[in-house]
Amino acid sequence: MPVERMVPTPRGDARLLVRRAKRPVATLVLTHGAGGGVDAPDLVRLARTLPQQDISVTLVEMPWRVAGKKLAPAPLVIDECFTAVLDCLRTRSPLVLGGRSAGARSACRIARAAGARGVLALSFPLHPPGRPEKSRLDELQNARVRTLVIQGERDPFGSPEEFPDDIDLAVVPSADHSMKVARSAPVSQEEALAVVLEATLEWVVREVAGNRTG
């Protein structure tokens, strides 16, 4: 079971669900999207499984979710809260910052200043659905740390083909923005989440835990 903590931010308390590995080679801190919570299936799978593979995981429920609000505030407020949470954390292992959707965007914006060694971007919202001209690619490229994007094959916020070739990208077959797959898909929901887990584990071990000086 995770250890639960409440930490202050300028916008109210955030709730942390902490699962520590016995001998962590990295620490992964993840937050949710604009309209979802830390109960998203991909976040839950990573939090429950990675500590058994020597990667500590902390899920961050932002203050507006703790307060019962459904929609996130402006991006700068998300960044302010995420930064405040990180200021309360202490870890000796390399930090990987990330999240899904809006949480991934925030991680890209603050990673460098937070001292993160990498960013894990789950379902990065490259653009609003149907509006490819409203690209957020600059946020991804300006992270200036090692970054892995894990994207559903059917994500309307940006299909894998829309990302530049120099982006480190893992594709989840048949998955949408929530990493859900239809019952008629050629892969099961379990298999789709396994792709998320395996891609994250392999990348963290290779790019972060195995590369302490970069």
PDB file of N, CA and C in Angstrom, residues 18-111:
ATOM      1  N   VAL A  18       2.836   7.641  -2.159  1.00  0.00           N
ATOM      2  CA  VAL A  18       4.257   7.323  -2.293  1.00  0.00           C
ATOM      3  C   VAL A  18       4.476   5.821  -2.165  1.00  0.00           C
ATOM      4  N   ARG A  19       5.138   5.254  -3.156  1.00  0.00           N
ATOM      5  CA  ARG A  19       5.552   3.843  -3.108  1.00  0.00           C
ATOM      6  C   ARG A  19       7.069   3.812  -3.335  1.00  0.00           C
ATOM      7  N   ARG A  20       7.788   3.430  -2.317  1.00  0.00           N
ATOM      8  CA  ARG A  20       9.250   3.456  -2.375  1.00  0.00           C
ATOM      9  C   ARG A  20       9.810   2.072  -2.705  1.00  0.00           C
ATOM     10  N   ALA A  21      10.796   2.069  -3.576  1.00  0.00           N
ATOM     11  CA  ALA A  21      11.553   0.855  -3.837  1.00  0.00           C
ATOM     12  C   ALA A  21      12.574   0.661  -2.721  1.00  0.00           C
ATOM     13  N   LYS A  22      12.986  -0.582  -2.496  1.00  0.00           N
ATOM     14  CA  LYS A  22      13.970  -0.849  -1.437  1.00  0.00           C
ATOM     15  C   LYS A  22      15.322  -0.253  -1.765  1.00  0.00           C
ATOM     16  N   ARG A  23      15.737  -0.387  -3.006  1.00  0.00           N
ATOM     17  CA  ARG A  23      17.026   0.169  -3.452  1.00  0.00           C
ATOM     18  C   ARG A  23      16.802   0.928  -4.763  1.00  0.00           C
ATOM     19  N   PRO A  24      16.218   2.116  -4.688  1.00  0.00           N
ATOM     20  CA  PRO A  24      15.814   2.811  -5.913  1.00  0.00           C
ATOM     21  C   PRO A  24      16.985   3.261  -6.782  1.00  0.00           C
ATOM     22  N   VAL A  25      16.854   2.990  -8.066  1.00  0.00           N
ATOM     23  CA  VAL A  25      17.814   3.501  -9.042  1.00  0.00           C
ATOM     24  C   VAL A  25      17.304   4.803  -9.651  1.00  0.00           C
ATOM     25  N   ALA A  26      16.031   5.120  -9.419  1.00  0.00           N
ATOM     26  CA  ALA A  26      15.427   6.362  -9.879  1.00  0.00           C
ATOM     27  C   ALA A  26      14.137   6.585  -9.107  1.00  0.00           C
ATOM     28  N   THR A  27      13.688   7.831  -9.104  1.00  0.00           N
ATOM     29  CA  THR A  27      12.420   8.191  -8.486  1.00  0.00           C
ATOM     30  C   THR A  27      11.555   8.880  -9.525  1.00  0.00           C
ATOM     31  N   LEU A  28      10.372   8.332  -9.737  1.00  0.00           N
ATOM     32  CA  LEU A  28       9.435   8.846 -10.739  1.00  0.00           C
ATOM     33  C   LEU A  28       8.298   9.568 -10.025  1.00  0.00           C
ATOM     34  N   VAL A  29       8.106  10.841 -10.339  1.00  0.00           N
ATOM     35  CA  VAL A  29       7.033  11.643  -9.755  1.00  0.00           C
ATOM     36  C   VAL A  29       6.068  12.030 -10.874  1.00  0.00           C
ATOM     37  N   LEU A  30       4.818  11.581 -10.751  1.00  0.00           N
ATOM     38  CA  LEU A  30       3.840  11.732 -11.827  1.00  0.00           C
ATOM     39  C   LEU A  30       2.585  12.421 -11.334  1.00  0.00           C
ATOM     40  N   THR A  31       1.995  13.247 -12.196  1.00  0.00           N
ATOM     41  CA  THR A  31       0.704  13.830 -11.875  1.00  0.00           C
ATOM     42  C   THR A  31      -0.286  13.567 -13.002  1.00  0.00           C
ATOM     43  N   HIS A  32      -1.518  13.898 -12.744  1.00  0.00           N
ATOM     44  CA  HIS A  32      -2.627  13.548 -13.631  1.00  0.00           C
ATOM     45  C   HIS A  32      -2.883  14.630 -14.672  1.00  0.00           C
ATOM     46  N   GLY A  33      -3.882  14.378 -15.511  1.00  0.00           N
ATOM     47  CA  GLY A  33      -4.267  15.335 -16.533  1.00  0.00           C
ATOM     48  C   GLY A  33      -5.247  16.371 -16.024  1.00  0.00           C
ATOM     49  N   ALA A  34      -5.729  17.204 -16.952  1.00  0.00           N
ATOM     50  CA  ALA A  34      -6.593  18.325 -16.575  1.00  0.00           C
ATOM     51  C   ALA A  34      -7.940  17.862 -16.035  1.00  0.00           C
ATOM     52  N   GLY A  35      -8.486  16.799 -16.604  1.00  0.00           N
ATOM     53  CA  GLY A  35      -9.807  16.366 -16.195  1.00  0.00           C
ATOM     54  C   GLY A  35      -9.843  15.033 -15.477  1.00  0.00           C
ATOM     55  N   GLY A  36      -8.684  14.461 -15.213  1.00  0.00           N
ATOM     56  CA  GLY A  36      -8.616  13.154 -14.570  1.00  0.00           C
ATOM     57  C   GLY A  36      -7.877  13.200 -13.257  1.00  0.00           C
ATOM     58  N   GLY A  37      -7.678  12.033 -12.660  1.00  0.00           N
ATOM     59  CA  GLY A  37      -6.999  11.961 -11.382  1.00  0.00           C
ATOM     60  C   GLY A  37      -5.899  10.922 -11.382  1.00  0.00           C
ATOM     61  N   VAL A  38      -5.386  10.643 -10.192  1.00  0.00           N
ATOM     62  CA  VAL A  38      -4.284   9.688 -10.068  1.00  0.00           C
ATOM     63  C   VAL A  38      -4.773   8.241 -10.147  1.00  0.00           C
ATOM     64  N   ASP A  39      -6.081   8.068 -10.359  1.00  0.00           N
ATOM     65  CA  ASP A  39      -6.608   6.723 -10.560  1.00  0.00           C
ATOM     66  C   ASP A  39      -6.615   6.312 -12.027  1.00  0.00           C
ATOM     67  N   ALA A  40      -6.004   7.114 -12.901  1.00  0.00           N
ATOM     68  CA  ALA A  40      -5.883   6.733 -14.308  1.00  0.00           C
ATOM     69  C   ALA A  40      -5.154   5.392 -14.403  1.00  0.00           C
ATOM     70  N   PRO A  41      -5.633   4.468 -15.241  1.00  0.00           N
ATOM     71  CA  PRO A  41      -5.062   3.117 -15.275  1.00  0.00           C
ATOM     72  C   PRO A  41      -3.558   3.066 -15.531  1.00  0.00           C
ATOM     73  N   ASP A  42      -3.046   3.936 -16.402  1.00  0.00           N
ATOM     74  CA  ASP A  42      -1.605   3.887 -16.683  1.00  0.00           C
ATOM     75  C   ASP A  42      -0.803   4.365 -15.473  1.00  0.00           C
ATOM     76  N   LEU A  43      -1.272   5.403 -14.785  1.00  0.00           N
ATOM     77  CA  LEU A  43      -0.581   5.866 -13.578  1.00  0.00           C
ATOM     78  C   LEU A  43      -0.603   4.792 -12.490  1.00  0.00           C
ATOM     79  N   VAL A  44      -1.745   4.159 -12.318  1.00  0.00           N
ATOM     80  CA  VAL A  44      -1.863   3.109 -11.302  1.00  0.00           C
ATOM     81  C   VAL A  44      -0.937   1.945 -11.612  1.00  0.00           C
ATOM     82  N   ARG A  45      -0.870   1.541 -12.884  1.00  0.00           N
ATOM     83  CA  ARG A  45      -0.003   0.416 -13.253  1.00  0.00           C
ATOM     84  C   ARG A  45       1.458   0.726 -12.966  1.00  0.00           C
ATOM     85  N   LEU A  46       1.889   1.918 -13.321  1.00  0.00           N
ATOM     86  CA  LEU A  46       3.284   2.293 -13.060  1.00  0.00           C
ATOM     87  C   LEU A  46       3.571   2.339 -11.562  1.00  0.00           C
ATOM     88  N   ALA A  47       2.654   2.918 -10.795  1.00  0.00           N
ATOM     89  CA  ALA A  47       2.882   3.079  -9.351  1.00  0.00           C
ATOM     90  C   ALA A  47       2.914   1.749  -8.629  1.00  0.00           C
ATOM     91  N   ARG A  48       2.108   0.816  -9.050  1.00  0.00           N
ATOM     92  CA  ARG A  48       2.039  -0.474  -8.370  1.00  0.00           C
ATOM     93  C   ARG A  48       3.173  -1.410  -8.756  1.00  0.00           C
ATOM     94  N   THR A  49       3.721  -1.255  -9.947  1.00  0.00           N
ATOM     95  CA  THR A  49       4.669  -2.240 -10.470  1.00  0.00           C
ATOM     96  C   THR A  49       6.121  -1.789 -10.423  1.00  0.00           C
ATOM     97  N   LEU A  50       6.399  -0.539 -10.735  1.00  0.00           N
ATOM     98  CA  LEU A  50       7.786  -0.100 -10.837  1.00  0.00           C
ATOM     99  C   LEU A  50       8.579  -0.192  -9.539  1.00  0.00           C
ATOM    100  N   PRO A  51       7.978   0.030  -8.352  1.00  0.00           N
ATOM    101  CA  PRO A  51       8.775  -0.125  -7.128  1.00  0.00           C
ATOM    102  C   PRO A  51       9.354  -1.525  -6.959  1.00  0.00           C
ATOM    103  N   GLN A  52       8.718  -2.523  -7.540  1.00  0.00           N
ATOM    104  CA  GLN A  52       9.262  -3.879  -7.510  1.00  0.00           C
ATOM    105  C   GLN A  52      10.455  -4.026  -8.448  1.00  0.00           C
ATOM    106  N   GLN A  53      10.629  -3.040  -9.332  1.00  0.00           N
ATOM    107  CA  GLN A  53      11.739  -3.020 -10.287  1.00  0.00           C
ATOM    108  C   GLN A  53      12.748  -1.921  -9.938  1.00  0.00           C
ATOM    109  N   ASP A  54      12.812  -1.555  -8.678  1.00  0.00           N
ATOM    110  CA  ASP A  54      13.805  -0.614  -8.151  1.00  0.00           C
ATOM    111  C   ASP A  54      13.600   0.835  -8.593  1.00  0.00           C
ATOM    112  N   ILE A  55      12.355   1.203  -8.905  1.00  0.00           N
ATOM    113  CA  ILE A  55      12.036   2.586  -9.233  1.00  0.00           C
ATOM    114  C   ILE A  55      10.924   3.050  -8.290  1.00  0.00           C
ATOM    115  N   SER A  56      11.234   4.004  -7.431  1.00  0.00           N
ATOM    116  CA  SER A  56      10.214   4.567  -6.545  1.00  0.00           C
ATOM    117  C   SER A  56       9.249   5.424  -7.354  1.00  0.00           C
ATOM    118  N   VAL A  57       7.984   5.436  -6.946  1.00  0.00           N
ATOM    119  CA  VAL A  57       6.961   6.204  -7.666  1.00  0.00           C
ATOM    120  C   VAL A  57       6.117   7.005  -6.675  1.00  0.00           C
ATOM    121  N   THR A  58       5.948   8.285  -6.984  1.00  0.00           N
ATOM    122  CA  THR A  58       5.041   9.139  -6.243  1.00  0.00           C
ATOM    123  C   THR A  58       4.000   9.702  -7.197  1.00  0.00           C
ATOM    124  N   LEU A  59       2.728   9.483  -6.885  1.00  0.00           N
ATOM    125  CA  LEU A  59       1.643  10.084  -7.644  1.00  0.00           C
ATOM    126  C   LEU A  59       1.176  11.336  -6.918  1.00  0.00           C
ATOM    127  N   VAL A  60       0.973  12.400  -7.674  1.00  0.00           N
ATOM    128  CA  VAL A  60       0.619  13.695  -7.109  1.00  0.00           C
ATOM    129  C   VAL A  60      -0.804  14.062  -7.527  1.00  0.00           C
ATOM    130  N   GLU A  61      -1.694  14.151  -6.539  1.00  0.00           N
ATOM    131  CA  GLU A  61      -3.038  14.654  -6.786  1.00  0.00           C
ATOM    132  C   GLU A  61      -3.044  16.143  -6.473  1.00  0.00           C
ATOM    133  N   MET A  62      -3.287  16.941  -7.497  1.00  0.00           N
ATOM    134  CA  MET A  62      -3.165  18.385  -7.368  1.00  0.00           C
ATOM    135  C   MET A  62      -4.271  18.977  -6.483  1.00  0.00           C
ATOM    136  N   PRO A  63      -4.041  20.182  -5.945  1.00  0.00           N
ATOM    137  CA  PRO A  63      -4.964  20.759  -4.961  1.00  0.00           C
ATOM    138  C   PRO A  63      -6.408  20.880  -5.433  1.00  0.00           C
ATOM    139  N   TRP A  64      -6.626  21.205  -6.713  1.00  0.00           N
ATOM    140  CA  TRP A  64      -8.012  21.359  -7.162  1.00  0.00           C
ATOM    141  C   TRP A  64      -8.757  20.037  -7.169  1.00  0.00           C
ATOM    142  N   ARG A  65      -8.031  18.936  -7.400  1.00  0.00           N
ATOM    143  CA  ARG A  65      -8.662  17.627  -7.313  1.00  0.00           C
ATOM    144  C   ARG A  65      -8.936  17.259  -5.859  1.00  0.00           C
ATOM    145  N   VAL A  66      -8.000  17.567  -4.999  1.00  0.00           N
ATOM    146  CA  VAL A  66      -8.200  17.321  -3.569  1.00  0.00           C
ATOM    147  C   VAL A  66      -9.427  18.076  -3.068  1.00  0.00           C
ATOM    148  N   ALA A  67      -9.631  19.280  -3.610  1.00  0.00           N
ATOM    149  CA  ALA A  67     -10.759  20.116  -3.196  1.00  0.00           C
ATOM    150  C   ALA A  67     -12.071  19.722  -3.876  1.00  0.00           C
ATOM    151  N   GLY A  68     -12.017  18.721  -4.756  1.00  0.00           N
ATOM    152  CA  GLY A  68     -13.230  18.245  -5.403  1.00  0.00           C
ATOM    153  C   GLY A  68     -13.581  18.908  -6.712  1.00  0.00           C
ATOM    154  N   LYS A  69     -12.696  19.760  -7.233  1.00  0.00           N
ATOM    155  CA  LYS A  69     -12.950  20.410  -8.514  1.00  0.00           C
ATOM    156  C   LYS A  69     -12.546  19.470  -9.655  1.00  0.00           C
ATOM    157  N   LYS A  70     -13.275  19.539 -10.744  1.00  0.00           N
ATOM    158  CA  LYS A  70     -13.069  18.586 -11.833  1.00  0.00           C
ATOM    159  C   LYS A  70     -12.087  19.071 -12.897  1.00  0.00           C
ATOM    160  N   LEU A  71     -12.008  20.365 -13.099  1.00  0.00           N
ATOM    161  CA  LEU A  71     -11.166  20.896 -14.174  1.00  0.00           C
ATOM    162  C   LEU A  71      -9.975  21.651 -13.615  1.00  0.00           C
ATOM    163  N   ALA A  72      -8.869  21.542 -14.310  1.00  0.00           N
ATOM    164  CA  ALA A  72      -7.623  22.172 -13.871  1.00  0.00           C
ATOM    165  C   ALA A  72      -7.636  23.675 -14.121  1.00  0.00           C
ATOM    166  N   PRO A  73      -6.837  24.414 -13.363  1.00  0.00           N
ATOM    167  CA  PRO A  73      -6.675  25.854 -13.597  1.00  0.00           C
ATOM    168  C   PRO A  73      -5.705  26.106 -14.751  1.00  0.00           C
ATOM    169  N   ALA A  74      -5.279  27.340 -14.884  1.00  0.00           N
ATOM    170  CA  ALA A  74      -4.364  27.726 -15.964  1.00  0.00           C
ATOM    171  C   ALA A  74      -3.021  26.995 -15.838  1.00  0.00           C
ATOM    172  N   PRO A  75      -2.322  26.808 -16.978  1.00  0.00           N
ATOM    173  CA  PRO A  75      -1.042  26.091 -16.950  1.00  0.00           C
ATOM    174  C   PRO A  75      -0.038  26.624 -15.938  1.00  0.00           C
ATOM    175  N   LEU A  76       0.054  27.939 -15.783  1.00  0.00           N
ATOM    176  CA  LEU A  76       1.019  28.490 -14.831  1.00  0.00           C
ATOM    177  C   LEU A  76       0.679  28.104 -13.400  1.00  0.00           C
ATOM    178  N   VAL A  77      -0.597  27.937 -13.106  1.00  0.00           N
ATOM    179  CA  VAL A  77      -1.001  27.507 -11.762  1.00  0.00           C
ATOM    180  C   VAL A  77      -0.625  26.043 -11.550  1.00  0.00           C
ATOM    181  N   ILE A  78      -0.804  25.221 -12.583  1.00  0.00           N
ATOM    182  CA  ILE A  78      -0.370  23.822 -12.485  1.00  0.00           C
ATOM    183  C   ILE A  78       1.123  23.761 -12.195  1.00  0.00           C
ATOM    184  N   ASP A  79       1.898  24.544 -12.936  1.00  0.00           N
ATOM    185  CA  ASP A  79       3.348  24.563 -12.733  1.00  0.00           C
ATOM    186  C   ASP A  79       3.706  25.012 -11.322  1.00  0.00           C
ATOM    187  N   GLU A  80       3.011  26.028 -10.830  1.00  0.00           N
ATOM    188  CA  GLU A  80       3.263  26.543  -9.487  1.00  0.00           C
ATOM    189  C   GLU A  80       3.032  25.459  -8.434  1.00  0.00           C
ATOM    190  N   CYS A  81       1.951  24.720  -8.586  1.00  0.00           N
ATOM    191  CA  CYS A  81       1.632  23.667  -7.617  1.00  0.00           C
ATOM    192  C   CYS A  81       2.597  22.502  -7.722  1.00  0.00           C
ATOM    193  N   PHE A  82       2.914  22.093  -8.940  1.00  0.00           N
ATOM    194  CA  PHE A  82       3.837  20.977  -9.146  1.00  0.00           C
ATOM    195  C   PHE A  82       5.203  21.322  -8.562  1.00  0.00           C
ATOM    196  N   THR A  83       5.669  22.534  -8.795  1.00  0.00           N
ATOM    197  CA  THR A  83       6.957  22.976  -8.260  1.00  0.00           C
ATOM    198  C   THR A  83       6.951  22.974  -6.736  1.00  0.00           C
ATOM    199  N   ALA A  84       5.849  23.423  -6.139  1.00  0.00           N
ATOM    200  CA  ALA A  84       5.747  23.437  -4.677  1.00  0.00           C
ATOM    201  C   ALA A  84       5.809  22.024  -4.115  1.00  0.00           C
ATOM    202  N   VAL A  85       5.169  21.083  -4.793  1.00  0.00           N
ATOM    203  CA  VAL A  85       5.235  19.682  -4.353  1.00  0.00           C
ATOM    204  C   VAL A  85       6.675  19.185  -4.400  1.00  0.00           C
ATOM    205  N   LEU A  86       7.351  19.457  -5.481  1.00  0.00           N
ATOM    206  CA  LEU A  86       8.730  18.980  -5.626  1.00  0.00           C
ATOM    207  C   LEU A  86       9.653  19.600  -4.591  1.00  0.00           C
ATOM    208  N   ASP A  87       9.367  20.805  -4.188  1.00  0.00           N
ATOM    209  CA  ASP A  87      10.174  21.461  -3.155  1.00  0.00           C
ATOM    210  C   ASP A  87      10.062  20.739  -1.811  1.00  0.00           C
ATOM    211  N   CYS A  88       8.994  19.972  -1.634  1.00  0.00           N
ATOM    212  CA  CYS A  88       8.777  19.238  -0.383  1.00  0.00           C
ATOM    213  C   CYS A  88       9.365  17.829  -0.422  1.00  0.00           C
ATOM    214  N   LEU A  89       9.837  17.422  -1.593  1.00  0.00           N
ATOM    215  CA  LEU A  89      10.354  16.061  -1.747  1.00  0.00           C
ATOM    216  C   LEU A  89      11.873  16.045  -1.682  1.00  0.00           C
ATOM    217  N   ARG A  90      12.393  14.986  -1.121  1.00  0.00           N
ATOM    218  CA  ARG A  90      13.837  14.778  -1.085  1.00  0.00           C
ATOM    219  C   ARG A  90      14.129  13.360  -1.551  1.00  0.00           C
ATOM    220  N   THR A  91      14.985  13.242  -2.538  1.00  0.00           N
ATOM    221  CA  THR A  91      15.335  11.927  -3.036  1.00  0.00           C
ATOM    222  C   THR A  91      16.812  11.876  -3.375  1.00  0.00           C
ATOM    223  N   ARG A  92      17.427  10.755  -3.077  1.00  0.00           N
ATOM    224  CA  ARG A  92      18.841  10.571  -3.405  1.00  0.00           C
ATOM    225  C   ARG A  92      19.038   9.945  -4.770  1.00  0.00           C
ATOM    226  N   SER A  93      18.006   9.348  -5.304  1.00  0.00           N
ATOM    227  CA  SER A  93      18.114   8.738  -6.631  1.00  0.00           C
ATOM    228  C   SER A  93      17.693   9.749  -7.698  1.00  0.00           C
ATOM    229  N   PRO A  94      18.123   9.555  -8.945  1.00  0.00           N
ATOM    230  CA  PRO A  94      17.793  10.506 -10.018  1.00  0.00           C
ATOM    231  C   PRO A  94      16.283  10.692 -10.154  1.00  0.00           C
ATOM    232  N   LEU A  95      15.876  11.935 -10.352  1.00  0.00           N
ATOM    233  CA  LEU A  95      14.464  12.281 -10.445  1.00  0.00           C
ATOM    234  C   LEU A  95      13.989  12.263 -11.889  1.00  0.00           C
ATOM    235  N   VAL A  96      12.889  11.569 -12.117  1.00  0.00           N
ATOM    236  CA  VAL A  96      12.177  11.636 -13.391  1.00  0.00           C
ATOM    237  C   VAL A  96      10.819  12.256 -13.108  1.00  0.00           C
ATOM    238  N   LEU A  97      10.524  13.315 -13.819  1.00  0.00           N
ATOM    239  CA  LEU A  97       9.285  14.046 -13.620  1.00  0.00           C
ATOM    240  C   LEU A  97       8.342  13.740 -14.774  1.00  0.00           C
ATOM    241  N   GLY A  98       7.061  13.648 -14.494  1.00  0.00           N
ATOM    242  CA  GLY A  98       6.157  13.368 -15.594  1.00  0.00           C
ATOM    243  C   GLY A  98       4.704  13.422 -15.206  1.00  0.00           C
ATOM    244  N   GLY A  99       3.897  12.891 -16.100  1.00  0.00           N
ATOM    245  CA  GLY A  99       2.461  12.876 -15.890  1.00  0.00           C
ATOM    246  C   GLY A  99       1.769  12.548 -17.190  1.00  0.00           C
ATOM    247  N   ARG A 100       0.447  12.620 -17.139  1.00  0.00           N
ATOM    248  CA  ARG A 100      -0.298  12.375 -18.356  1.00  0.00           C
ATOM    249  C   ARG A 100      -1.008  13.653 -18.813  1.00  0.00           C
ATOM    250  N   SER A 101      -1.010  13.862 -20.120  1.00  0.00           N
ATOM    251  CA  SER A 101      -1.696  14.978 -20.758  1.00  0.00           C
ATOM    252  C   SER A 101      -1.220  16.322 -20.199  1.00  0.00           C
ATOM    253  N   ALA A 102      -2.105  17.102 -19.558  1.00  0.00           N
ATOM    254  CA  ALA A 102      -1.692  18.401 -19.012  1.00  0.00           C
ATOM    255  C   ALA A 102      -0.566  18.255 -17.997  1.00  0.00           C
ATOM    256  N   GLY A 103      -0.544  17.140 -17.280  1.00  0.00           N
ATOM    257  CA  GLY A 103       0.546  16.885 -16.347  1.00  0.00           C
ATOM    258  C   GLY A 103       1.870  16.689 -17.049  1.00  0.00           C
ATOM    259  N   ALA A 104       1.834  16.083 -18.233  1.00  0.00           N
ATOM    260  CA  ALA A 104       3.046  15.917 -19.031  1.00  0.00           C
ATOM    261  C   ALA A 104       3.557  17.261 -19.526  1.00  0.00           C
ATOM    262  N   ARG A 105       2.641  18.118 -19.939  1.00  0.00           N
ATOM    263  CA  ARG A 105       3.041  19.458 -20.376  1.00  0.00           C
ATOM    264  C   ARG A 105       3.739  20.208 -19.248  1.00  0.00           C
ATOM    265  N   SER A 106       3.151  20.150 -18.059  1.00  0.00           N
ATOM    266  CA  SER A 106       3.740  20.841 -16.919  1.00  0.00           C
ATOM    267  C   SER A 106       5.123  20.297 -16.602  1.00  0.00           C
ATOM    268  N   ALA A 107       5.259  18.975 -16.632  1.00  0.00           N
ATOM    269  CA  ALA A 107       6.558  18.361 -16.356  1.00  0.00           C
ATOM    270  C   ALA A 107       7.617  18.864 -17.324  1.00  0.00           C
ATOM    271  N   CYS A 108       7.259  18.993 -18.602  1.00  0.00           N
ATOM    272  CA  CYS A 108       8.212  19.504 -19.587  1.00  0.00           C
ATOM    273  C   CYS A 108       8.620  20.939 -19.269  1.00  0.00           C
ATOM    274  N   ARG A 109       7.679  21.731 -18.805  1.00  0.00           N
ATOM    275  CA  ARG A 109       7.967  23.141 -18.551  1.00  0.00           C
ATOM    276  C   ARG A 109       8.855  23.364 -17.331  1.00  0.00           C
ATOM    277  N   ILE A 110       8.741  22.505 -16.324  1.00  0.00           N
ATOM    278  CA  ILE A 110       9.460  22.769 -15.066  1.00  0.00           C
ATOM    279  C   ILE A 110      10.607  21.808 -14.794  1.00  0.00           C
ATOM    280  N   ALA A 111      10.790  20.809 -15.635  1.00  0.00           N
ATOM    281  CA  ALA A 111      11.756  19.734 -15.346  1.00  0.00           C
ATOM    282  C   ALA A 111      13.166  20.254 -15.109  1.00  0.00           C
TER     283      ALA A 111
END
